[in-house]
Short mmCIF file of C-alpha atoms in Angstrom, two decimals:
data_model
loop_
_atom_site.label_atom_id
_atom_site.label_comp_id
_atom_site.label_asym_id
_atom_site.label_seq_id
_atom_site.Cartn_x
_atom_site.Cartn_y
_atom_site.Cartn_z
CA UNK A 479 2.12 -10.98 31.78
CA UNK A 480 1.17 -8.22 34.06
CA UNK A 481 -2.65 -7.43 35.26
CA UNK A 482 -3.94 -4.77 37.58
CA UNK A 483 -7.12 -5.21 39.64
CA UNK A 484 -8.47 -2.68 42.19
CA UNK A 485 -9.54 -3.01 45.60
CA UNK A 486 -9.78 -0.71 48.89
CA UNK A 487 -8.23 -0.71 52.29
CA UNK A 488 -9.40 0.90 55.39
CA UNK A 489 -7.77 3.79 57.06
CA UNK A 490 -9.83 4.85 59.96
CA UNK A 491 -13.41 5.15 58.65
CA UNK A 492 -12.52 5.80 55.42
CA UNK A 493 -11.41 3.79 52.49
CA UNK A 494 -8.70 3.97 49.99
CA UNK A 495 -8.23 2.50 46.44
CA UNK A 496 -5.30 -0.08 46.70
CA UNK A 497 -4.09 -1.32 43.29
CA UNK A 498 -3.44 -5.24 43.18
CA UNK A 499 -0.87 -5.65 40.63
CA UNK A 500 0.52 -9.15 39.53
CA UNK A 501 3.48 -9.92 37.24
CA UNK A 502 4.01 -13.54 36.23
CA UNK A 503 7.52 -14.09 34.48
CA UNK A 504 9.78 -17.17 33.71
CA UNK A 505 12.41 -18.21 36.44
CA UNK A 506 12.31 -20.08 39.46
CA UNK A 507 9.00 -20.83 40.97
CA UNK A 508 8.46 -18.47 43.54
CA UNK A 509 5.46 -16.20 44.94
CA UNK A 510 6.42 -12.95 46.22
CA UNK A 511 4.02 -10.20 47.77
CA UNK A 512 5.41 -6.75 48.56
CA UNK A 513 3.73 -3.52 49.68
CA UNK A 514 4.05 -3.08 53.43
CA UNK A 515 1.69 -6.06 54.37
CA UNK A 516 0.26 -7.02 57.56
CA UNK A 517 0.40 -10.71 58.69
CA UNK A 518 -3.04 -11.59 57.56
CA UNK A 519 -2.12 -9.86 54.01
CA UNK A 520 1.05 -11.88 53.77
CA UNK A 521 -0.51 -15.31 54.38
CA UNK A 522 -2.86 -14.41 51.76
CA UNK A 523 -0.60 -16.31 48.95
CA UNK A 524 -1.27 -19.67 50.71
CA UNK A 525 -5.22 -19.03 50.93
CA UNK A 526 -5.15 -17.92 47.49
CA UNK A 527 -3.23 -20.81 46.09
CA UNK A 528 -4.85 -23.55 47.67
CA UNK A 529 -8.32 -21.82 46.74
CA UNK A 530 -7.70 -21.60 43.29
CA UNK A 531 -6.41 -25.23 43.29
CA UNK A 532 -9.78 -26.40 44.96
CA UNK A 533 -11.73 -24.23 42.58
CA UNK A 534 -9.98 -26.07 39.43
CA UNK A 535 -7.50 -23.53 38.68
CA UNK A 536 -3.75 -24.96 39.00
CA UNK A 537 -1.06 -22.08 38.71
CA UNK A 538 1.71 -22.91 36.22
CA UNK A 539 5.11 -23.05 37.70
CA UNK A 540 6.23 -19.37 37.36
CA UNK A 541 7.84 -16.57 38.98
CA UNK A 542 5.05 -14.48 40.51
CA UNK A 543 5.24 -11.15 42.19
CA UNK A 544 2.30 -9.21 43.45
CA UNK A 545 2.42 -5.97 44.60
CA UNK A 546 -0.29 -3.66 46.77
CA UNK A 547 0.11 -0.33 46.16
CA UNK A 548 0.49 2.65 47.29
CA UNK A 549 3.57 1.12 48.84
CA UNK A 550 3.87 3.26 51.83
CA UNK A 551 0.28 2.48 53.27
CA UNK A 552 0.17 -0.56 55.51
CA UNK A 553 -2.28 -2.94 54.04
CA UNK A 554 -4.60 -4.64 56.90
CA UNK A 555 -7.28 -7.42 56.73
CA UNK A 556 -8.10 -10.50 54.70
CA UNK A 557 -10.34 -8.47 52.05
CA UNK A 558 -7.51 -8.65 49.56
CA UNK A 559 -7.49 -12.50 48.89
CA UNK A 560 -10.26 -12.21 46.07
CA UNK A 561 -8.42 -9.32 44.22
CA UNK A 562 -5.19 -11.05 44.26
CA UNK A 563 -6.55 -14.34 43.08
CA UNK A 564 -8.47 -12.60 40.10
CA UNK A 565 -5.22 -10.40 39.13
CA UNK A 566 -3.38 -13.77 39.20
CA UNK A 567 -5.73 -15.35 36.81
CA UNK A 568 -5.94 -11.87 34.59
CA UNK A 569 -1.81 -12.21 34.65
CA UNK A 570 -2.33 -16.08 33.44
CA UNK A 571 -4.54 -14.99 30.58
CA UNK A 572 -7.39 -16.91 32.19
CA UNK A 573 -9.65 -13.66 32.49
CA UNK A 574 -9.84 -10.94 29.89
CA UNK A 575 -8.26 -7.93 31.51
CA UNK A 576 -10.69 -5.58 29.80
CA UNK A 577 -13.40 -6.92 32.11
CA UNK A 578 -11.45 -5.65 35.49
CA UNK A 579 -11.60 -1.94 34.49
CA UNK A 580 -13.59 0.49 36.68
CA UNK A 581 -14.44 -2.56 38.98
CA UNK A 582 -13.52 -2.90 42.61
CA UNK A 583 -13.44 -6.24 44.33
CA UNK A 584 -12.75 -7.22 47.82
CA UNK A 585 -13.53 -10.24 49.73
CA UNK A 586 -11.81 -13.18 51.85
CA UNK A 587 -11.26 -16.60 50.64
CA UNK A 588 -11.36 -19.85 52.35
CA UNK A 589 -9.38 -22.90 51.34
CA UNK A 590 -12.49 -24.60 49.73
CA UNK A 591 -13.14 -21.42 47.42
CA UNK A 592 -15.87 -19.93 49.21
CA UNK A 593 -15.79 -16.04 49.85
CA UNK A 594 -16.40 -14.61 53.32
CA UNK A 595 -17.19 -11.27 54.56
CA UNK A 596 -14.99 -8.27 55.11
CA UNK A 597 -15.24 -5.27 57.37
CA UNK A 598 -15.91 -1.76 55.74
CA UNK A 599 -17.73 -2.69 52.58
CA UNK A 600 -20.06 0.41 52.82
CA UNK A 601 -17.12 2.81 53.10
CA UNK A 602 -15.54 1.11 50.33
CA UNK A 603 -18.56 1.44 48.25
CA UNK A 604 -18.73 5.26 49.16
CA UNK A 605 -15.30 5.78 48.14
CA UNK A 606 -15.23 3.82 45.01
CA UNK A 607 -18.29 5.85 43.71
CA UNK A 608 -16.20 8.91 44.36
CA UNK A 609 -13.39 7.35 42.52
CA UNK A 610 -15.34 6.84 39.36
CA UNK A 611 -16.10 3.08 40.11
CA UNK A 612 -19.56 1.84 38.99
CA UNK A 613 -19.13 -2.17 39.75
CA UNK A 614 -18.20 -3.55 42.74
CA UNK A 615 -17.72 -7.53 43.41
CA UNK A 616 -18.37 -8.18 47.09
CA UNK A 617 -19.20 -11.29 49.45
CA UNK A 618 -23.04 -11.88 49.49
CA UNK A 619 -23.01 -10.78 53.41
CA UNK A 620 -21.52 -7.30 52.23
CA UNK A 621 -23.85 -6.69 49.20
CA UNK A 622 -26.66 -5.51 51.01
CA UNK A 623 -24.89 -2.70 52.78
CA UNK A 624 -22.90 -1.65 49.63
CA UNK A 625 -25.98 -1.49 47.64
CA UNK A 626 -27.15 1.13 49.73
CA UNK A 627 -24.90 3.74 47.82
CA UNK A 628 -27.08 4.97 44.82
CA UNK A 629 -25.76 4.93 41.14
CA UNK A 630 -23.50 1.75 41.45
CA UNK A 631 -23.78 -1.89 40.85
CA UNK A 632 -23.00 -4.20 43.56
CA UNK A 633 -22.63 -7.77 42.82
CA UNK A 634 -22.82 -10.20 45.62
CA UNK A 635 -20.79 -13.44 45.16
CA UNK A 636 -20.32 -16.70 47.37
CA UNK A 637 -17.26 -18.62 45.70
CA UNK A 638 -14.47 -17.76 43.50
CA UNK A 639 -15.74 -19.91 40.62
CA UNK A 640 -18.73 -17.74 40.58
CA UNK A 641 -16.52 -14.66 40.16
CA UNK A 642 -14.68 -16.42 37.43
CA UNK A 643 -17.54 -17.28 35.83
CA UNK A 644 -18.96 -13.61 35.67
CA UNK A 645 -15.51 -12.40 34.29
CA UNK A 646 -15.79 -15.06 31.50
CA UNK A 647 -19.49 -14.16 30.91
CA UNK A 648 -20.28 -17.86 31.67
CA UNK A 649 -22.20 -16.96 34.87
CA UNK A 650 -24.33 -13.81 34.74
CA UNK A 651 -24.90 -12.00 38.19
CA UNK A 652 -28.07 -10.11 39.29
CA UNK A 653 -26.99 -6.75 41.12
CA UNK A 654 -28.12 -6.48 44.93
CA UNK A 655 -30.67 -4.13 45.74
CA UNK A 656 -31.17 -2.39 49.24
CA UNK A 657 -34.58 -3.01 50.46
CA UNK A 658 -35.37 0.46 52.08
CA UNK A 659 -38.91 -0.75 53.38
CA UNK A 660 -36.72 -2.49 55.92
CA UNK A 661 -35.20 0.86 56.95
CA UNK A 662 -38.88 2.54 56.85
CA UNK A 663 -40.42 -0.36 59.07
CA UNK A 664 -37.61 -0.58 61.55
CA UNK A 665 -36.81 3.12 62.04
CA UNK A 666 -38.37 3.61 65.35
CA UNK A 667 -37.30 1.58 68.64
CA UNK A 668 -40.00 -0.66 70.13
CA UNK A 669 -38.05 -2.39 72.60
CA UNK A 670 -37.27 -1.41 75.95
CA UNK A 671 -39.54 0.14 78.30
CA UNK A 672 -42.25 2.60 77.68
CA UNK A 673 -42.36 6.04 79.76
CA UNK A 674 -45.86 5.25 80.51
CA UNK A 675 -44.67 2.50 82.71
CA UNK A 676 -42.55 4.59 85.00
CA UNK A 677 -44.84 5.79 87.64
CA UNK A 678 -43.71 9.52 89.14
CA UNK A 679 -40.59 10.89 88.41
CA UNK A 680 -42.19 13.57 86.28
CA UNK A 681 -39.39 16.04 86.84
CA UNK A 682 -36.78 13.44 85.48
CA UNK A 683 -38.82 12.69 82.59
CA UNK A 684 -39.25 16.47 81.85
CA UNK A 685 -35.17 16.58 82.10
CA UNK A 686 -34.93 13.84 79.83
CA UNK A 687 -37.41 15.16 77.32
CA UNK A 688 -35.34 18.35 77.19
CA UNK A 689 -31.97 16.47 76.73
CA UNK A 690 -33.12 14.49 73.93
CA UNK A 691 -34.92 17.61 72.31
CA UNK A 692 -31.85 19.52 72.09
CA UNK A 693 -29.29 16.87 72.24
CA UNK A 694 -27.75 17.82 75.70
CA UNK A 695 -25.73 15.77 78.31
CA UNK A 696 -27.87 14.72 81.43
CA UNK A 697 -26.63 13.21 85.02
CA UNK A 698 -29.25 11.50 86.95
CA UNK A 699 -28.54 11.34 90.74
CA UNK A 700 -30.57 9.13 93.05
CA UNK A 701 -31.11 6.41 95.74
CA UNK A 702 -30.98 2.77 94.55
CA UNK A 703 -34.51 1.69 92.93
CA UNK A 704 -35.45 4.98 91.75
CA UNK A 705 -35.59 3.88 88.19
CA UNK A 706 -32.78 5.81 86.95
CA UNK A 707 -31.55 2.83 84.64
CA UNK A 708 -35.29 2.36 83.62
CA UNK A 709 -35.44 5.77 82.66
CA UNK A 710 -32.31 5.79 80.61
CA UNK A 711 -33.40 2.62 78.88
CA UNK A 712 -36.75 4.35 77.88
CA UNK A 713 -35.02 6.80 75.86
CA UNK A 714 -34.46 5.27 72.50
CA UNK A 715 -38.44 5.17 72.43
CA UNK A 716 -38.65 8.80 72.57
CA UNK A 717 -35.75 9.47 69.87
CA UNK A 718 -36.70 10.65 66.37
CA UNK A 719 -36.03 8.45 63.45
CA UNK A 720 -32.85 8.51 61.96
CA UNK A 721 -32.72 10.23 58.34
CA UNK A 722 -31.50 8.60 55.49
CA UNK A 723 -28.04 10.64 55.78
CA UNK A 724 -27.66 9.73 59.43
CA UNK A 725 -28.42 6.09 58.76
CA UNK A 726 -25.80 5.81 56.07
CA UNK A 727 -23.28 7.29 58.20
CA UNK A 728 -24.07 5.00 61.28
CA UNK A 729 -24.02 1.99 58.84
CA UNK A 730 -20.72 3.00 57.76
CA UNK A 731 -19.41 3.14 61.23
CA UNK A 732 -20.68 -0.26 62.17
CA UNK A 733 -19.47 -1.76 58.72
CA UNK A 734 -15.92 -0.91 59.81
CA UNK A 735 -16.34 -2.14 63.35
CA UNK A 736 -17.95 -5.56 61.83
CA UNK A 737 -20.92 -5.10 64.25
CA UNK A 738 -23.74 -5.24 61.01
CA UNK A 739 -26.19 -7.68 61.26
CA UNK A 740 -26.45 -9.97 58.40
CA UNK A 741 -30.19 -10.05 57.98
CA UNK A 742 -30.77 -6.07 58.48
CA UNK A 743 -27.47 -4.99 56.72
CA UNK A 744 -28.01 -1.18 57.80
CA UNK A 745 -28.23 0.50 61.23
CA UNK A 746 -31.86 2.21 61.08
CA UNK A 747 -32.38 2.89 64.74
CA UNK A 748 -30.36 5.52 66.79
CA UNK A 749 -27.74 3.33 68.83
CA UNK A 750 -28.15 3.10 72.63
CA UNK A 751 -24.78 2.00 74.09
CA UNK A 752 -24.26 1.07 77.64
CA UNK A 753 -20.79 -0.23 78.54
CA UNK A 754 -19.90 -1.66 81.81
CA UNK A 755 -18.05 0.36 84.11
CA UNK A 756 -15.01 -2.05 83.69
CA UNK A 757 -14.79 -0.86 80.10
CA UNK A 758 -11.08 0.21 79.02
CA UNK A 759 -10.11 3.56 77.74
CA UNK A 760 -9.20 1.98 74.39
CA UNK A 761 -12.53 0.26 74.17
CA UNK A 762 -14.54 3.43 75.20
CA UNK A 763 -12.40 5.82 72.79
CA UNK A 764 -11.26 3.36 69.93
CA UNK A 765 -7.98 2.63 68.50
CA UNK A 766 -5.81 -0.31 69.21
CA UNK A 767 -3.19 -2.04 66.91
CA UNK A 768 -5.79 -1.81 64.09
CA UNK A 769 -7.81 1.23 64.75
CA UNK A 770 -11.54 0.50 65.26
CA UNK A 771 -14.33 2.51 66.29
CA UNK A 772 -15.16 2.46 70.21
CA UNK A 773 -18.31 3.02 72.37
CA UNK A 774 -18.09 6.83 71.83
CA UNK A 775 -18.02 6.62 68.14
CA UNK A 776 -20.78 3.63 68.06
CA UNK A 777 -22.94 6.00 69.95
CA UNK A 778 -22.82 8.66 67.22
CA UNK A 779 -26.46 10.13 66.57
CA UNK A 780 -27.74 8.43 69.39
CA UNK A 781 -27.02 7.81 73.49
CA UNK A 782 -23.92 6.70 75.29
CA UNK A 783 -25.56 5.63 78.91
CA UNK A 784 -22.80 5.13 81.74
CA UNK A 785 -24.51 3.58 84.68
CA UNK A 786 -22.87 3.71 88.27
CA UNK A 787 -20.54 6.60 86.85
CA UNK A 788 -18.32 6.88 89.58
CA UNK A 789 -17.45 3.41 89.43
CA UNK A 790 -15.93 3.84 86.00
CA UNK A 791 -11.96 4.63 85.89
CA UNK A 792 -11.06 8.14 86.23
CA UNK A 793 -8.59 7.98 82.98
CA UNK A 794 -11.62 6.46 81.40
CA UNK A 795 -13.97 9.22 82.11
CA UNK A 796 -11.62 11.99 81.45
CA UNK A 797 -11.53 10.80 77.69
CA UNK A 798 -15.11 11.84 77.11
CA UNK A 799 -14.23 15.49 77.68
CA UNK A 800 -12.97 16.14 73.88
CA UNK A 801 -16.23 14.20 72.30
CA UNK A 802 -18.64 15.74 74.91
CA UNK A 803 -17.26 19.37 73.80
CA UNK A 804 -16.56 18.61 70.09
CA UNK A 805 -18.78 15.86 68.98
CA UNK A 806 -15.67 14.14 67.56
CA UNK A 807 -12.71 12.27 68.88
CA UNK A 808 -9.11 12.23 67.60
CA UNK A 809 -7.05 9.34 68.05
CA UNK A 810 -3.08 9.33 67.34
CA UNK A 811 -1.46 6.06 66.61
CA UNK A 812 2.32 5.67 65.31
CA UNK A 813 2.36 8.60 63.08
CA UNK A 814 -1.37 8.46 62.19
CA UNK A 815 -4.30 10.38 63.20
CA UNK A 816 -7.88 9.06 63.05
CA UNK A 817 -10.89 11.46 63.56
CA UNK A 818 -13.94 9.42 64.46
CA UNK A 819 -17.43 11.40 64.86
CA UNK A 820 -19.09 11.22 68.32
CA UNK A 821 -22.17 13.58 68.12
CA UNK A 822 -23.76 11.61 71.09
CA UNK A 823 -26.15 12.41 74.30
CA UNK A 824 -24.06 11.26 77.41
CA UNK A 825 -26.46 10.13 80.08
CA UNK A 826 -24.93 9.17 83.19
CA UNK A 827 -26.52 7.61 86.37
CA UNK A 828 -25.25 7.55 89.87
CA UNK A 829 -25.98 6.84 93.50
CA UNK A 830 -25.04 10.00 95.52
CA UNK A 831 -22.91 8.06 97.84
CA UNK A 832 -21.52 4.56 98.24
CA UNK A 833 -24.47 3.20 99.83
CA UNK A 834 -26.73 5.29 97.82
CA UNK A 835 -28.88 7.20 100.60
CA UNK A 836 -27.30 10.35 100.94
CA UNK A 837 -28.38 13.09 101.79
CA UNK A 838 -30.72 10.98 103.88
CA UNK A 839 -28.83 10.82 107.00
CA UNK A 840 -31.26 8.73 108.80
CA UNK A 841 -30.37 5.82 106.26
CA UNK A 842 -27.07 6.73 104.89
CA UNK A 843 -24.25 4.71 106.35
CA UNK A 844 -21.48 6.51 104.96
CA UNK A 845 -19.04 8.98 106.66
CA UNK A 846 -18.85 12.71 105.29
CA UNK A 847 -15.37 11.69 104.15
CA UNK A 848 -16.74 8.55 102.43
CA UNK A 849 -19.22 10.84 100.62
CA UNK A 850 -16.71 13.53 99.54
CA UNK A 851 -14.45 10.90 98.41
CA UNK A 852 -17.17 9.11 96.15
CA UNK A 853 -18.50 12.15 94.74
CA UNK A 854 -14.80 13.48 93.89
CA UNK A 855 -14.29 10.59 91.52
CA UNK A 856 -15.90 12.86 88.70
CA UNK A 857 -13.85 15.85 87.92
CA UNK A 858 -15.14 19.40 87.45
CA UNK A 859 -14.41 19.66 83.89
CA UNK A 860 -16.35 16.59 83.22
CA UNK A 861 -19.42 17.57 85.79
CA UNK A 862 -19.11 21.12 83.84
CA UNK A 863 -20.07 19.30 80.26
CA UNK A 864 -23.11 17.76 82.04
CA UNK A 865 -25.76 20.26 80.67
CA UNK A 866 -28.32 18.94 83.02
CA UNK A 867 -28.52 17.44 86.33
CA UNK A 868 -31.48 15.95 88.08
CA UNK A 869 -32.57 14.09 91.21
CA UNK A 870 -34.67 11.06 90.95
CA UNK A 871 -37.34 10.94 93.74
CA UNK A 872 -37.99 7.73 95.87
CA UNK A 873 -41.23 6.65 95.68
CA UNK A 874 -43.47 5.19 98.63
CA UNK A 875 -44.76 1.70 97.91
CA UNK A 876 -46.10 0.70 94.54
CA UNK A 877 -47.85 3.41 92.60
CA UNK A 878 -51.10 2.36 91.06
CA UNK A 879 -53.68 4.44 88.86
CA UNK A 880 -53.65 6.47 85.90
CA UNK A 881 -50.27 6.05 83.96
CA UNK A 882 -48.43 8.94 82.75
CA UNK A 883 -47.66 9.60 78.91
CA UNK A 884 -46.41 7.11 76.63
CA UNK A 885 -43.11 7.54 74.87
CA UNK A 886 -44.99 8.15 71.53
CA UNK A 887 -46.44 11.11 72.83
CA UNK A 888 -43.23 12.48 74.22
CA UNK A 889 -41.43 11.63 70.91
CA UNK A 890 -44.08 13.64 68.75
CA UNK A 891 -43.35 16.71 70.88
CA UNK A 892 -39.44 15.94 70.60
CA UNK A 893 -39.66 15.62 66.74
CA UNK A 894 -41.43 18.94 66.64
CA UNK A 895 -38.86 20.63 68.77
CA UNK A 896 -35.87 19.26 66.68
CA UNK A 897 -37.95 20.60 63.43
CA UNK A 898 -37.74 23.95 65.01
CA UNK A 899 -34.03 23.84 65.40
CA UNK A 900 -33.25 22.43 61.97
CA UNK A 901 -35.31 25.25 60.48
CA UNK A 902 -33.60 27.73 62.61
CA UNK A 903 -29.98 26.48 61.59
CA UNK A 904 -30.48 25.53 58.09
CA UNK A 905 -27.63 26.90 56.29
CA UNK A 906 -25.32 26.53 59.02
CA UNK A 907 -23.07 23.66 60.22
CA UNK A 908 -25.13 22.85 63.18
CA UNK A 909 -28.58 21.19 63.67
CA UNK A 910 -29.36 21.33 67.33
CA UNK A 911 -29.20 23.73 70.23
CA UNK A 912 -26.31 21.68 71.77
CA UNK A 913 -23.79 22.39 69.27
CA UNK A 914 -24.29 26.35 69.70
CA UNK A 915 -21.13 28.19 70.28
CA UNK A 916 -19.43 31.45 69.62
CA UNK A 917 -21.16 34.07 67.32
CA UNK A 918 -24.13 31.54 66.86
CA UNK A 919 -24.81 31.24 70.72
CA UNK A 920 -25.05 35.27 70.62
CA UNK A 921 -27.27 35.28 67.64
CA UNK A 922 -29.89 32.62 68.48
CA UNK A 923 -29.70 32.99 72.13
CA UNK A 924 -30.48 36.75 72.58
CA UNK A 925 -31.75 38.17 75.66
CA UNK A 926 -33.86 41.00 76.52
CA UNK A 927 -32.59 43.80 79.20
CA UNK A 928 -34.60 41.76 81.99
CA UNK A 929 -33.46 38.38 80.89
CA UNK A 930 -29.97 39.37 80.56
CA UNK A 931 -29.91 40.72 84.17
CA UNK A 932 -31.66 37.69 85.51
CA UNK A 933 -29.44 35.48 83.58
CA UNK A 934 -26.27 37.07 85.17
CA UNK A 935 -27.72 36.75 88.65
CA UNK A 936 -28.30 33.18 88.19
CA UNK A 937 -24.83 32.60 86.90
CA UNK A 938 -23.50 34.16 89.93
CA UNK A 939 -25.67 32.36 92.34
CA UNK A 940 -25.12 29.07 91.05
CA UNK A 941 -21.39 29.63 90.65
CA UNK A 942 -20.97 27.97 87.11
CA UNK A 943 -17.76 28.50 84.89
CA UNK A 944 -18.01 30.40 81.62
CA UNK A 945 -18.64 26.93 79.97
CA UNK A 946 -21.39 26.04 82.39
CA UNK A 947 -23.09 29.25 81.63
CA UNK A 948 -22.99 28.69 77.94
CA UNK A 949 -24.42 25.42 78.41
CA UNK A 950 -27.21 26.76 80.55
CA UNK A 951 -28.09 29.12 78.06
CA UNK A 952 -28.31 26.42 75.41
CA UNK A 953 -30.60 24.35 77.76
CA UNK A 954 -32.80 27.58 77.93
CA UNK A 955 -33.09 27.85 74.24
CA UNK A 956 -34.25 24.14 74.30
CA UNK A 957 -37.04 24.67 76.86
CA UNK A 958 -38.20 27.93 74.91
CA UNK A 959 -38.57 25.51 71.69
CA UNK A 960 -40.61 23.04 73.59
CA UNK A 961 -42.85 25.65 74.33
CA UNK A 962 -42.51 26.89 70.78
CA UNK A 963 -41.30 30.28 71.82
CA UNK A 964 -38.91 32.50 69.48
CA UNK A 965 -37.31 34.25 72.39
CA UNK A 966 -35.89 33.13 75.68
CA UNK A 967 -37.89 34.25 78.56
CA UNK A 968 -37.48 34.42 82.28
CA UNK A 969 -39.01 31.11 83.08
CA UNK A 970 -37.07 29.38 80.46
CA UNK A 971 -33.98 30.52 82.30
CA UNK A 972 -34.90 29.52 85.66
CA UNK A 973 -35.67 26.15 84.59
CA UNK A 974 -32.26 25.86 82.79
CA UNK A 975 -30.63 27.20 86.19
CA UNK A 976 -32.43 24.75 88.45
CA UNK A 977 -30.89 21.89 86.44
CA UNK A 978 -27.41 23.32 87.61
CA UNK A 979 -28.46 24.03 91.16
CA UNK A 980 -29.02 20.25 91.47
CA UNK A 981 -25.16 19.45 90.75
CA UNK A 982 -24.31 22.34 93.23
CA UNK A 983 -26.00 20.39 96.16
CA UNK A 984 -23.38 17.73 95.76
CA UNK A 985 -20.14 19.28 94.19
CA UNK A 986 -20.52 23.10 94.87
CA UNK A 987 -23.16 23.82 97.49
CA UNK A 988 -22.87 27.57 97.15
CA UNK A 989 -21.00 28.18 100.34
CA UNK A 990 -22.79 25.71 102.75
CA UNK A 991 -20.76 23.20 104.55
CA UNK A 992 -21.30 19.50 104.16
CA UNK A 993 -22.75 19.48 107.72
CA UNK A 994 -25.40 21.88 106.78
CA UNK A 995 -26.48 19.64 104.08
#
């Protein structure tokens, strides 16, 4: 007899329908599996056979052939165990085949018949709904994330016997329901330091508010102990809550990467990723033998914090250039290309030299050659993509007295700034100022005669490239939005250019020599 069961396989961040076909015929008792299978899938026949046996279902001695199609797509992972088992039972007549229509099944089988979770269940549910599936049989630990997709029924199962009982109508199952109250309650980050706990550093706080308000990349430079890391780790507290669509997209990414929490099966907070400077290029960009999202994609809609930026491998840092410019990263592996989203804010923090005290030559122990060598670890194209560069000031002693603004107060202003941008760009493909380019930059960053003249003078004096000039204009647009101004004024341009002057102090000193600095 012949049977067909529907499952799903992952191709990057997207899922694809996989047909699991089983044919049982007379002949020598063999168990063949075909369809370009990875080792984990080829080993499924032993897991399935023993799992069925331990669940009370012994397969008769027949010639068994299982095909996973389309045959030209490589099948990865252990999520095909359960659909293979169900297709075999249907082929032997133990399960009515009409119950398998419009049902998508995935799950890994243990030898004792228990069902373990799989990666990418949310991607499977999103794809399955588009393909017309309305019923999903998934492991219990994956049911919560898949139930975020509206308009489908997701049944969480824990054992093979439970699934067989469901198809025989002997064991009714209750569909899983997503508890959106968890999403609403946990949307804002309450972990990490509050901005009010950081004394001084008003200029750096202003720069960070501007960066988050418009989605700009920022580089903080300062001596050791000037709160660079603390400032960066305070950023999740000032970021606005994710929209439901953003949450769904992030949950899909983390589901494919296998990083979802079992208790709260969705990502409700903007991610803050802080890889160590020893991170490899593959871990940062994603990929590998079985391509998975890297740190760049895991920071989507959030922050990628790179502490001690010059200590990262130069080859690793250069990978950032495409995602910082385009908001996505493309990876090619063995004839296939994967495109992962990467709309993130990159925050870099670094000392100005190896010892950390340049340009205070009274304390700096580095030679000018050592300083230049340290700073040259960052390429000009990478620095060009840093919209904002700010110094963190050294504080004298322990500051006491009135605290500054709280993260909540700053977040309220950022939410208002982002709302202004969403309304302005409604109907376009962008949502924040950092995405402006081409004709949209000309349309929404229009300058009057005096502002245009000032802008040209600032570009010439700072010596920025064309890309740097455009990024300066985007920052000016954000500064204007923070002050609820429809037009970009001279003050906004001056503040935006001041963030570029800081980088010139170290990498392009406007014609001054290192000795003069």
